[in-house]
Tab-separated table of C-alpha atoms and ligand atoms in Angstrom:
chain	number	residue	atom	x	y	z
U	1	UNK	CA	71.053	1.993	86.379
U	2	UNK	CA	71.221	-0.499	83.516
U	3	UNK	CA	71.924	-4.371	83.890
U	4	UNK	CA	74.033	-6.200	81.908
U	5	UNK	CA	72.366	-7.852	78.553
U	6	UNK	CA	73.891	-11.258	78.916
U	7	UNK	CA	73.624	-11.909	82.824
U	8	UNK	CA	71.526	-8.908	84.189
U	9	UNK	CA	74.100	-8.182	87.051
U	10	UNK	CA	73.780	-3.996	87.567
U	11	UNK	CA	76.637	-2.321	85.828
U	12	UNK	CA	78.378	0.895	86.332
U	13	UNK	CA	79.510	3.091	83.505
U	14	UNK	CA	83.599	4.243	83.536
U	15	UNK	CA	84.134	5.942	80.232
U	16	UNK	CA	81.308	8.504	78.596
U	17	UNK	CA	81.241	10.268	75.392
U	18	UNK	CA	78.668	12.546	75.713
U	19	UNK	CA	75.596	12.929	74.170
U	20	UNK	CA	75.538	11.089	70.644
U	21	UNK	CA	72.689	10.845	67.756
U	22	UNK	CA	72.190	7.754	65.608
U	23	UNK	CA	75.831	6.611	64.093
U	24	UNK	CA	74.138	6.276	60.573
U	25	UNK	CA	71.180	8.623	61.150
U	26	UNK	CA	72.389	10.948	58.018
U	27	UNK	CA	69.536	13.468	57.726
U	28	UNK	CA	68.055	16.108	55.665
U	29	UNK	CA	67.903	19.838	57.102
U	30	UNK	CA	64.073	19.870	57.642
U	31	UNK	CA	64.915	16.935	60.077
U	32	UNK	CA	67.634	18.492	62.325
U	33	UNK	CA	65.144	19.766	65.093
U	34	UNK	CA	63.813	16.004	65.510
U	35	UNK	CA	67.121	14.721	65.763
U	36	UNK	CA	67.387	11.711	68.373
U	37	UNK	CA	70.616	11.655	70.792
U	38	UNK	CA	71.277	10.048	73.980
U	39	UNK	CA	74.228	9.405	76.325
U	40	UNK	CA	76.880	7.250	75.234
U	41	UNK	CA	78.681	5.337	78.062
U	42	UNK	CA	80.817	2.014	78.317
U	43	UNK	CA	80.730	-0.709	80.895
U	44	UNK	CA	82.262	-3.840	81.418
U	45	UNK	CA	80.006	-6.546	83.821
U	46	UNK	CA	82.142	-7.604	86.545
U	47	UNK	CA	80.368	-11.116	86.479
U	48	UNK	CA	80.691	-12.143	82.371
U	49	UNK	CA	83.131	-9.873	81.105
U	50	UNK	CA	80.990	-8.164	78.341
U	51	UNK	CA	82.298	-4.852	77.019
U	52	UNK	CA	78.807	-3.324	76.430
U	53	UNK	CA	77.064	0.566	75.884
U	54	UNK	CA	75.007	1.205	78.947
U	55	UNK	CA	72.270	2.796	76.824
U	56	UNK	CA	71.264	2.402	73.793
U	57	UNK	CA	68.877	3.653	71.328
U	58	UNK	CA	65.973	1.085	70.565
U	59	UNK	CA	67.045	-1.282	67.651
U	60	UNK	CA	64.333	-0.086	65.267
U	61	UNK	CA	66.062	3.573	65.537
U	62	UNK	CA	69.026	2.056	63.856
U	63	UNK	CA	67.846	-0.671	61.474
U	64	UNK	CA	65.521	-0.117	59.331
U	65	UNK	CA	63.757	0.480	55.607
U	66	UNK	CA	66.372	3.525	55.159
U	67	UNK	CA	69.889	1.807	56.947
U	68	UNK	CA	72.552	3.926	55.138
U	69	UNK	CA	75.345	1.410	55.027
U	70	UNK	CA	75.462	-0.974	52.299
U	71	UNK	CA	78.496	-3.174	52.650
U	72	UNK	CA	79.481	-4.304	48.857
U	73	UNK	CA	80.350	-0.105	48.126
U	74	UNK	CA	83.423	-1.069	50.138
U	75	UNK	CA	85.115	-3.470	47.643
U	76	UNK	CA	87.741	-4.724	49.859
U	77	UNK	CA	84.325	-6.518	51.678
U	78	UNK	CA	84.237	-8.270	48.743
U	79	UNK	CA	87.282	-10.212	48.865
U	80	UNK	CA	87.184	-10.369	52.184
U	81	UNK	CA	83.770	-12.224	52.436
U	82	UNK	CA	84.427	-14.206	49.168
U	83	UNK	CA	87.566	-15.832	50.897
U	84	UNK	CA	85.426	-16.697	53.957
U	85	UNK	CA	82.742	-17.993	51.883
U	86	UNK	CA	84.606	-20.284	49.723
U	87	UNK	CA	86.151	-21.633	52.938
U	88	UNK	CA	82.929	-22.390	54.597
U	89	UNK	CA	81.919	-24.327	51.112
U	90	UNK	CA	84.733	-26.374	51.016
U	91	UNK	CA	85.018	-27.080	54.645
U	92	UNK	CA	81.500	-26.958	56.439
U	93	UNK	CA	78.987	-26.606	53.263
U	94	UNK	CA	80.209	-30.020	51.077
U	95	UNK	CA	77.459	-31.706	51.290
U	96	UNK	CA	74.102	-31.827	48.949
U	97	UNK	CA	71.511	-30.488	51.538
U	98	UNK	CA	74.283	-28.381	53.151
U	99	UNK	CA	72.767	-25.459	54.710
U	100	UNK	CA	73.870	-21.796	55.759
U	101	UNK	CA	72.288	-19.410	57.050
U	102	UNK	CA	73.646	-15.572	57.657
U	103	UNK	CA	72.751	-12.993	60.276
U	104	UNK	CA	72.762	-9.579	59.658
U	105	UNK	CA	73.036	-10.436	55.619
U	106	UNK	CA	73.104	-6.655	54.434
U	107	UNK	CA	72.903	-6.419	50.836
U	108	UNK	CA	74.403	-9.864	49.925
U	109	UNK	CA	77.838	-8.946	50.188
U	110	UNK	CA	78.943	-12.611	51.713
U	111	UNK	CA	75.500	-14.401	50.792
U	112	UNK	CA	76.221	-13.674	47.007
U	113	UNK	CA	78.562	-16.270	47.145
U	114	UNK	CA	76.707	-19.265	48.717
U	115	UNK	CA	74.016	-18.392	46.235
U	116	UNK	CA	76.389	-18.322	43.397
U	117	UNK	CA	77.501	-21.868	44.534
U	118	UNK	CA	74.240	-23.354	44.229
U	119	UNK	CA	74.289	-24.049	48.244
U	120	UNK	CA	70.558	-23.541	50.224
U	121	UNK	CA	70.889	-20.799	52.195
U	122	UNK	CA	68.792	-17.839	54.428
U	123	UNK	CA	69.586	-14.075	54.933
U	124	UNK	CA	67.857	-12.688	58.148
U	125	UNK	CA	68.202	-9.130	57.552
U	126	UNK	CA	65.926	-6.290	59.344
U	127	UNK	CA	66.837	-3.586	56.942
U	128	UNK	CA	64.459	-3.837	54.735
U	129	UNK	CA	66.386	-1.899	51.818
U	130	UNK	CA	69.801	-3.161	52.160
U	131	UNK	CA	68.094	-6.493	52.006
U	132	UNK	CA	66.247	-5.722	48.939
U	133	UNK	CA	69.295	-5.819	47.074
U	134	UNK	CA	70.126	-9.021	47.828
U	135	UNK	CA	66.529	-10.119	47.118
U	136	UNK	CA	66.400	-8.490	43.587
U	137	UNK	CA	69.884	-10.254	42.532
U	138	UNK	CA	67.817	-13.753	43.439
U	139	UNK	CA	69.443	-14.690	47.142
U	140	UNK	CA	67.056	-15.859	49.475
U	141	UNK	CA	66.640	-13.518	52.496
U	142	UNK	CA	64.001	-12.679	55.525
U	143	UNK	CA	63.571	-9.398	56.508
U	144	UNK	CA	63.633	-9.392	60.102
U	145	UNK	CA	65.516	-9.208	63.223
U	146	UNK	CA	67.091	-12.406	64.480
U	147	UNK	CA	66.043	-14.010	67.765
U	148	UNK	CA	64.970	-17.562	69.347
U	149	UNK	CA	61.641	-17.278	68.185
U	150	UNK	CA	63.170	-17.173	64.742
U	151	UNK	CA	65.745	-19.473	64.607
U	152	UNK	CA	63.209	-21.964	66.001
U	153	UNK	CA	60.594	-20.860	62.888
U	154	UNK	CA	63.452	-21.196	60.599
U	155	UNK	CA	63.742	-24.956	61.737
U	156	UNK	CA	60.678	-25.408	61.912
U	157	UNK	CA	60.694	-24.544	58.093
U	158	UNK	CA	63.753	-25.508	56.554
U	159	UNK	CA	65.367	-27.465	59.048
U	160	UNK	CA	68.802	-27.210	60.864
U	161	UNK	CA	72.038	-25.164	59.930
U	162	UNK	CA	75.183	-26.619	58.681
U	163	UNK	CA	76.795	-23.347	59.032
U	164	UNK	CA	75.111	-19.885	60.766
U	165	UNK	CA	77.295	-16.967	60.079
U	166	UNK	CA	77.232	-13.213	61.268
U	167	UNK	CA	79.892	-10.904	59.750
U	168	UNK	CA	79.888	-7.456	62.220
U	169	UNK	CA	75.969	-7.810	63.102
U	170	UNK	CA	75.802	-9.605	66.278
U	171	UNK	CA	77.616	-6.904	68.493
U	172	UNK	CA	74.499	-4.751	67.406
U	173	UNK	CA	72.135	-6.990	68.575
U	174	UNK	CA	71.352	-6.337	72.336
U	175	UNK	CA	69.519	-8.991	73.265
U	176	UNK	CA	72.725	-11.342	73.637
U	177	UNK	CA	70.544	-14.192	75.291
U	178	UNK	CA	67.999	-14.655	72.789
U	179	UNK	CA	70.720	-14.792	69.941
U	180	UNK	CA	72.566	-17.531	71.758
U	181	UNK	CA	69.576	-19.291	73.022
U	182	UNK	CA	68.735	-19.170	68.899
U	183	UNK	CA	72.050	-20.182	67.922
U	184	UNK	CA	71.804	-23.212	69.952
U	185	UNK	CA	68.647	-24.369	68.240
U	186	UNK	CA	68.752	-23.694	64.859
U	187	UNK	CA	72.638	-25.364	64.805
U	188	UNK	CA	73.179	-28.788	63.822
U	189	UNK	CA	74.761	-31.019	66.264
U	190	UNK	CA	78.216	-30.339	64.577
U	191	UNK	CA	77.548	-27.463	63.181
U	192	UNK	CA	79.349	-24.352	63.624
U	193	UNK	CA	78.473	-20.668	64.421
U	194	UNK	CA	80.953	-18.377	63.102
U	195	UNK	CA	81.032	-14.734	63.502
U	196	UNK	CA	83.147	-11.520	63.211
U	197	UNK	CA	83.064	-8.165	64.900
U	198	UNK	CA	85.795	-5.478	65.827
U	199	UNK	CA	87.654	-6.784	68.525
U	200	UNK	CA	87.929	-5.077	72.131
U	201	UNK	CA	91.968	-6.000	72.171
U	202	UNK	CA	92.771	-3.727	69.029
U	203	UNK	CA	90.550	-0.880	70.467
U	204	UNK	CA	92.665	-1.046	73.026
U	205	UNK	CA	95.892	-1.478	71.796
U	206	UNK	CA	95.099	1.090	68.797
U	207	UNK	CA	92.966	3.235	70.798
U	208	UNK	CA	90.528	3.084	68.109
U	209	UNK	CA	87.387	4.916	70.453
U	210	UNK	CA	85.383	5.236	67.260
U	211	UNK	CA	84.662	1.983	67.109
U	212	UNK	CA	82.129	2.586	69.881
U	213	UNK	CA	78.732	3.803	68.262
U	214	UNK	CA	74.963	2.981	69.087
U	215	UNK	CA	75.226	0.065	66.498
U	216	UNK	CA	78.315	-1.598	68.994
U	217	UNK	CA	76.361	-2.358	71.824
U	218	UNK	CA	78.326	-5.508	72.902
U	219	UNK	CA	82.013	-5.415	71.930
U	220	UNK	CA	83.446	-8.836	71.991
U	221	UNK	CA	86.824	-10.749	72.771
U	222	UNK	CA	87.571	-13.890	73.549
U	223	UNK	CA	86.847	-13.967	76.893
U	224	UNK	CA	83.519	-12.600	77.024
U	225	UNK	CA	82.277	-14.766	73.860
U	226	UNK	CA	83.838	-17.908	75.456
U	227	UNK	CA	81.720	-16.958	79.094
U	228	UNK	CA	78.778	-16.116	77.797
U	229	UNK	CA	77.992	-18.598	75.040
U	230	UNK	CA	79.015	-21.174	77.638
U	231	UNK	CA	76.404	-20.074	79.717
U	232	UNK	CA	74.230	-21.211	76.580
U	233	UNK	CA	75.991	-24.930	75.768
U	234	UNK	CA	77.707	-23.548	73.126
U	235	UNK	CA	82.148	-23.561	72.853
U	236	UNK	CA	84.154	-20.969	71.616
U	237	UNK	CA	86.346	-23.478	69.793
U	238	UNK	CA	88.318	-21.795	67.277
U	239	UNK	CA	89.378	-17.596	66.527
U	240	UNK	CA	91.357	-15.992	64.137
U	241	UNK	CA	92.759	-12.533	64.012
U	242	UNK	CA	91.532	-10.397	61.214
U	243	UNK	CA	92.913	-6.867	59.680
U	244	UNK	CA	90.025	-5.966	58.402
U	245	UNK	CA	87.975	-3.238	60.069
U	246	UNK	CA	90.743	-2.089	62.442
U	247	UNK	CA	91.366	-5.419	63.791
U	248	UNK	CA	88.549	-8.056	64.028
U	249	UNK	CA	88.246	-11.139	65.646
U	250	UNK	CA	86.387	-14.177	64.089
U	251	UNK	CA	85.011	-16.775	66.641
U	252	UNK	CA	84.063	-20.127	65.766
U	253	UNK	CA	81.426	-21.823	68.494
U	254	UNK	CA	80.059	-25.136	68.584
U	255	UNK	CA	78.115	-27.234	70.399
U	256	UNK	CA	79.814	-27.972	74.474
U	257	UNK	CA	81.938	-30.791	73.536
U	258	UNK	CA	81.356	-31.318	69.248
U	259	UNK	CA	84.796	-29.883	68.033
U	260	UNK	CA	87.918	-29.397	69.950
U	261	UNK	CA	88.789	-26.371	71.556
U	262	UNK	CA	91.967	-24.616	69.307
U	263	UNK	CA	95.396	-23.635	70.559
U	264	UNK	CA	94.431	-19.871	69.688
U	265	UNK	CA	91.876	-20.060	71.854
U	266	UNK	CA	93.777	-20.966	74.698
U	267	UNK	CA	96.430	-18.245	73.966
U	268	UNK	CA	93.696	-15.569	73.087
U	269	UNK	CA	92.290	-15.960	77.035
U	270	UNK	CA	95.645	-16.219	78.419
U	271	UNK	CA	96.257	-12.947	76.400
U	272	UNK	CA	93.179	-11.513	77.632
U	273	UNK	CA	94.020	-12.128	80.912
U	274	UNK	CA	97.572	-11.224	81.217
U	275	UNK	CA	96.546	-7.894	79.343
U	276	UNK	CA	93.366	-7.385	82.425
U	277	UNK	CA	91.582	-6.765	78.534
U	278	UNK	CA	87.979	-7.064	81.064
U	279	UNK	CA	89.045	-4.895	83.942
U	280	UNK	CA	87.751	-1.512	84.028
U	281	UNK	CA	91.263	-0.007	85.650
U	282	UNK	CA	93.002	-1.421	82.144
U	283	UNK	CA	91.218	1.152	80.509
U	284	UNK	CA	92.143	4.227	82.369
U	285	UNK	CA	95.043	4.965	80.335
U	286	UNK	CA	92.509	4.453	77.448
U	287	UNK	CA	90.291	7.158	78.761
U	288	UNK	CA	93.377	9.433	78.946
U	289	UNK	CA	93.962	8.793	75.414
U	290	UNK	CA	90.430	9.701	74.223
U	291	UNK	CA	90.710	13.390	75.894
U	292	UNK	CA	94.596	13.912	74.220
U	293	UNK	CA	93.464	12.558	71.263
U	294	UNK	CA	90.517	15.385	70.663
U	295	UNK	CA	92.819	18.140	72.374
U	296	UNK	CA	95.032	17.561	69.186
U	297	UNK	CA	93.159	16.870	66.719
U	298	UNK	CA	91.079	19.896	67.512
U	299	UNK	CA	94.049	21.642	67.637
U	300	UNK	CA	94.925	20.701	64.174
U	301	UNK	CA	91.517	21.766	62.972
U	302	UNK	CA	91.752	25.080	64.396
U	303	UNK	CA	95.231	26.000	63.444
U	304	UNK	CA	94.392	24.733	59.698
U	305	UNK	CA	90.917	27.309	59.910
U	306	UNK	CA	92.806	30.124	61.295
U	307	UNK	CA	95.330	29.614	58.177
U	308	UNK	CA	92.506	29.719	55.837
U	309	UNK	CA	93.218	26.176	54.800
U	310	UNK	CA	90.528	23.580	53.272
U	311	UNK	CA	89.778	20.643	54.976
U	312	UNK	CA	87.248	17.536	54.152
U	313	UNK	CA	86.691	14.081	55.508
U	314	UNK	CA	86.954	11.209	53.636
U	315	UNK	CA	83.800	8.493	54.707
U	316	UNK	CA	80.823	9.186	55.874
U	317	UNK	CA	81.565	6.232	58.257
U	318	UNK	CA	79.447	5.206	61.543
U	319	UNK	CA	82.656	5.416	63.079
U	320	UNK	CA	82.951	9.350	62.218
U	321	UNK	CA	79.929	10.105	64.461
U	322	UNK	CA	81.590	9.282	67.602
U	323	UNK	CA	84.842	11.222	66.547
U	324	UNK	CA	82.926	14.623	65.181
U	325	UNK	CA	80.340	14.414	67.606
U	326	UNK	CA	82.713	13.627	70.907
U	327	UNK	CA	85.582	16.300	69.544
U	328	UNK	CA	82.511	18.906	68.220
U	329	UNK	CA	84.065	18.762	64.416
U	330	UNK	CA	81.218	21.437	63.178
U	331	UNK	CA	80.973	22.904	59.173
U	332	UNK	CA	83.123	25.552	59.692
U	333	UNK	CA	85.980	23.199	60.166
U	334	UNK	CA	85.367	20.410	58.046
U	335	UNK	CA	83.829	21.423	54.889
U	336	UNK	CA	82.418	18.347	53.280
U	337	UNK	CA	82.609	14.526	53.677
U	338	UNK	CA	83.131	12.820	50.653
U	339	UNK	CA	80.958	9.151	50.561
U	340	UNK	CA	80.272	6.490	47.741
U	341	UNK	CA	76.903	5.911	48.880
U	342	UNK	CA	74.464	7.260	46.943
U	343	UNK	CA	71.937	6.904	50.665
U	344	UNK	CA	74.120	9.006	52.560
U	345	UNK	CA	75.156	11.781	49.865
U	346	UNK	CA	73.625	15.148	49.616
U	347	UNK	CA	72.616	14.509	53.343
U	348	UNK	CA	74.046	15.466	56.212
U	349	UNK	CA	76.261	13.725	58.783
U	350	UNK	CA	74.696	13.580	62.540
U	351	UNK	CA	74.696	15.593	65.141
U	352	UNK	CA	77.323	18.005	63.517
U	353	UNK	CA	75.852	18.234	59.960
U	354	UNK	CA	78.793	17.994	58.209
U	355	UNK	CA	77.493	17.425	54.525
U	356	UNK	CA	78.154	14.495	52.877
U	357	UNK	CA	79.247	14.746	48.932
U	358	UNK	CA	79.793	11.946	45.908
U	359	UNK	CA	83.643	11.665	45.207
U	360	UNK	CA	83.108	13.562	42.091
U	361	UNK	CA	82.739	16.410	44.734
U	362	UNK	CA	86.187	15.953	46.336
U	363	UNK	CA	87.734	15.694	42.878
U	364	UNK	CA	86.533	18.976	41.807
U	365	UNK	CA	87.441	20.354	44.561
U	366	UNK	CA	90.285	19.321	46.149
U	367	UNK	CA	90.745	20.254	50.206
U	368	UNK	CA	94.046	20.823	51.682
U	369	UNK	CA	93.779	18.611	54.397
U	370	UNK	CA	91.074	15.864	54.342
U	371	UNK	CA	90.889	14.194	57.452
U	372	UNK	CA	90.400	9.895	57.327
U	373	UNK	CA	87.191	8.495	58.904
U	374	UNK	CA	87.526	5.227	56.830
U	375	UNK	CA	91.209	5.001	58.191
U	376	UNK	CA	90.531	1.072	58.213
U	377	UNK	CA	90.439	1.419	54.404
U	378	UNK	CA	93.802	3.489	54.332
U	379	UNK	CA	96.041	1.771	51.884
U	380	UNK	CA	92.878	1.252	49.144
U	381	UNK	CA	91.973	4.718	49.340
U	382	UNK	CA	95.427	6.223	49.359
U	383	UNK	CA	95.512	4.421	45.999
U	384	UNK	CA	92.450	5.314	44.537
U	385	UNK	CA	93.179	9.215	45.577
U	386	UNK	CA	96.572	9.001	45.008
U	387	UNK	CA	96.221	12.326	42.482
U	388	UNK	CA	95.043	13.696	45.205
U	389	UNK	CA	98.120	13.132	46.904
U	390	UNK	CA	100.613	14.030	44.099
U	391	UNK	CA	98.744	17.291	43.923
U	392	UNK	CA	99.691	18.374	47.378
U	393	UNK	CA	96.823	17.526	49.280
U	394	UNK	CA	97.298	15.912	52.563
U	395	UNK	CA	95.704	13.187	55.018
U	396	UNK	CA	95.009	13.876	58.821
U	397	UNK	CA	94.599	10.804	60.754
U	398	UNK	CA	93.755	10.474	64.208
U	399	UNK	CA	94.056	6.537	64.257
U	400	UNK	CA	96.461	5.200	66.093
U	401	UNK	CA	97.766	8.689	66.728
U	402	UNK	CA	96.686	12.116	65.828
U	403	UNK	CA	99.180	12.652	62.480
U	404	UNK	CA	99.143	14.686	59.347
U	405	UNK	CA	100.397	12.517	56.188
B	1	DWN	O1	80.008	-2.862	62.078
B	1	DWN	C1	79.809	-2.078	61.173
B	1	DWN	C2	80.843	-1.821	60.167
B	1	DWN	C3	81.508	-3.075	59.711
B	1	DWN	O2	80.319	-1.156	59.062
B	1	DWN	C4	78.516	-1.379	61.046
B	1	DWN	N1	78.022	-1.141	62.368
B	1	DWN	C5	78.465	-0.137	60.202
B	1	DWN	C6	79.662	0.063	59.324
B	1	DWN	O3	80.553	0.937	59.990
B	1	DWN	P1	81.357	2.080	59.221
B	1	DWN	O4	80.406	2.961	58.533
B	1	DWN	O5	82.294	2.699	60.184
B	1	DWN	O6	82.114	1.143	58.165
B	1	DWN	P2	83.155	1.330	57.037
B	1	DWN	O7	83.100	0.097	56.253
B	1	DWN	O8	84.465	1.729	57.580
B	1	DWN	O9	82.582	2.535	56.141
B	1	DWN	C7	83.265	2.959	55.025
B	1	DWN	C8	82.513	4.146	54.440
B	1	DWN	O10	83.400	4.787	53.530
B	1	DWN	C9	81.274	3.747	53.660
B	1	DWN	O11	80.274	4.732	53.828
B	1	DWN	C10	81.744	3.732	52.213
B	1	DWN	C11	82.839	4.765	52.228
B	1	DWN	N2	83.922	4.449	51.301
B	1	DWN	C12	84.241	5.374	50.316
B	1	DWN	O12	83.623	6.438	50.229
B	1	DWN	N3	85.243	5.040	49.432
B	1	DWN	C13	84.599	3.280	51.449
B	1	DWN	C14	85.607	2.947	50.573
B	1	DWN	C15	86.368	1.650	50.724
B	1	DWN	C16	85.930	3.864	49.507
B	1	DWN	O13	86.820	3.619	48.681
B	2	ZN	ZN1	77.258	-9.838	82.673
């Protein structure tokens, strides 16, 4: 029995997956025997509302020197982060010794931009290669994990934040209480926290199940941000509803009592609440959904093999673990993955050991069917592959519904 991370009441599992390796653990052959799984199961805590993984691997597992997933190769990040960014500048970041700092900063993909404006600014990053990048094209980053004992170094150092960000980093960071507590003392009296993760009311509604993965131990929504930040002296004062990813959710906190509390928020909880988003029984239909959803798709798969048809996935994504590994998509049904990143290619995908291939790969050869793991990229691949397309070759999604295209 495992208690929950943000207010240690006991918590009881009501959805499992099986047993699931490390979401961007893509390995060589001579490392399959080692391979690391364990048992992937959801809760919900009855007392605060947090959607969380009962077990998890131990952080380190996941980030690390060799983290596969570098967020500028997806380009639509770019503009995505660059709109935030230039936002935050002109909103929250006007003044000389304005100060930022970012959570989770990966390889620069939204700290490029506070650099390029000239604004002081901090990376914490515990992937020690993904921060590199962002190192060698001048931003200033710390390679470690973010906690209390850091934020309070950091102010200890450079002062107090105007602005602390975290784009989809601090739903993989388990120890909720030591973020917040962190949060709270590295912010400025009026500063603001904002952050942005997948967001439990689009799982839901899209039945999006591969959004759970090792890396997802908390998954937010209002509710549970709004409950357990308070229990910290911090606000949620302010959301937004985001398309990116699947359906996000970015959260603005504050200070108990610094900014005023939005209308969204108010009709975000009331949402929440009218939908029962935090009651295990909501998700029961949910569960029903997962178990349809791999009867067809598997279905599909099996059908397309017996018809000596090619098929391929397109994204080597952290989200196509949970799908391959919960439905058992093995080599002999999906060929290849085709990936941009140069860390994950010529490996192979976990658990299953699908390999993964450059795009060059998948242009030379074609599938029939080629099944979409980065579905939450849909309409910018569709265009980049559209010969693909015109030649005959056809998408299988499985998000919202199972579908060929
Ligand atoms: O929260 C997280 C999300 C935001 O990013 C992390 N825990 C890990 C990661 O999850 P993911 O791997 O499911 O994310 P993406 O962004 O959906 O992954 C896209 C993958 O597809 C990348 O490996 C790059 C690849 N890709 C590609 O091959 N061609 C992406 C695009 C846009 C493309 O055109
Ligand atoms: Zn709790």
């Amino acid at each position: 029995m495992s208690d929950c991370r943000v207010c240690g009441t006991p918590l009881t599992p009501f959805m499992s997956f099986g047993q699931m390796p490390i979401a961007n653990g893509f390995l060589l052959e001579d490392q399959f025997a080692d391979e690391y799984f364990y048992e992937m199961q959801v809760c919900i805590c009855g007392e605060c509302g947090m959607f969380q993984l009962y077990e998890t691997p131990d952080s380190t597992k996941l980030f690390h020197g060799e983290y596969a997933y570098y967020a500028s190769n997806s380009k639509p990040m770019l503009a995505h982060f660059k709109k935030l960014a230039d936002r935050l500048i002109a909103e929250e970041l006007a003044d000389d010794d304005a100060f930022i700092v970012e959570i989770g900063s990966n390889d620069g993909v939204m700290l490029r931009n506070f650099h390029e404006a000239g604004i002081k600014h901090l990376g914490i990053e515990p992937s020690g290669n993904v921060a590199q990048v962002a190192i060698d094209q001048g931003m200033t980053v710390q390679v470690s994990y973010f906690s209390e004992d850091v934020a309070k170094d950091v102010v200890a150092r450079e002062g107090q934040a105007d602005v602390i960000a975290g784009a989809n980093v601090i739903a993989h960071i388990p120890v909720f209480n030591s973020v917040a507590a962190g949060v709270k003392a590295l912010l400025k009296p009026d500063g603001i926290f904002v952050f942005e993760n997948a967001y439990l009311g689009d799982i839901l509604e899209l039945g999006s199940y591969d959004q759970f993965y090792d890396e997802h131990v908390l998954t937010f929504c209002a509710t549970s941000v709004n409950t357990c930040y308070g229990r910290h002296g911090l606000e949620l004062v302010d959301l937004e509803h985001l398309d990116i990813h699947g359906g996000s959710m970015r959260y603005t906190v504050a200070h108990k009592g610094a900014r005023p509390v939005s209308e969204a928020v108010k009709k975000q909880l009331a949402w929440e609440a009218e939908k029962g988003l935090t009651n295990p029984k909501t998700w029961d239909a949910f569960r029903t959904h997962l178990e349809d959803n791999k009867v067809e798709l598997m279905s599909i798969l099996t059908r397309l093999k017996d018809e000596g048809k090619r098929v391929a996935g397109y994204g080597a994504t952290a989200k196509s673990t949970t799908v391959m590994n919960y439905c058992g998509i093995t080599p002999d049904l999906v060929e290849f993955i085709q990936d941009i990143t140069p860390a994950k290619q010529h490996k192979f995908t976990p658990g299953v050991h699908v390999p993964v291939k450059p795009r060059d790969y998948f242009v030379e050869n074609y599938p029939d069917y080629t099944i979409h793991f980065a579905w939450n990229f849909a309409d910018s691949i569709e265009k980049i592959e559209e010969d693909y397309t015109k030649q005959g070759g056809k998408w299988i999604y499985f998000v919202p519904k199972v579908r060929i295209k």
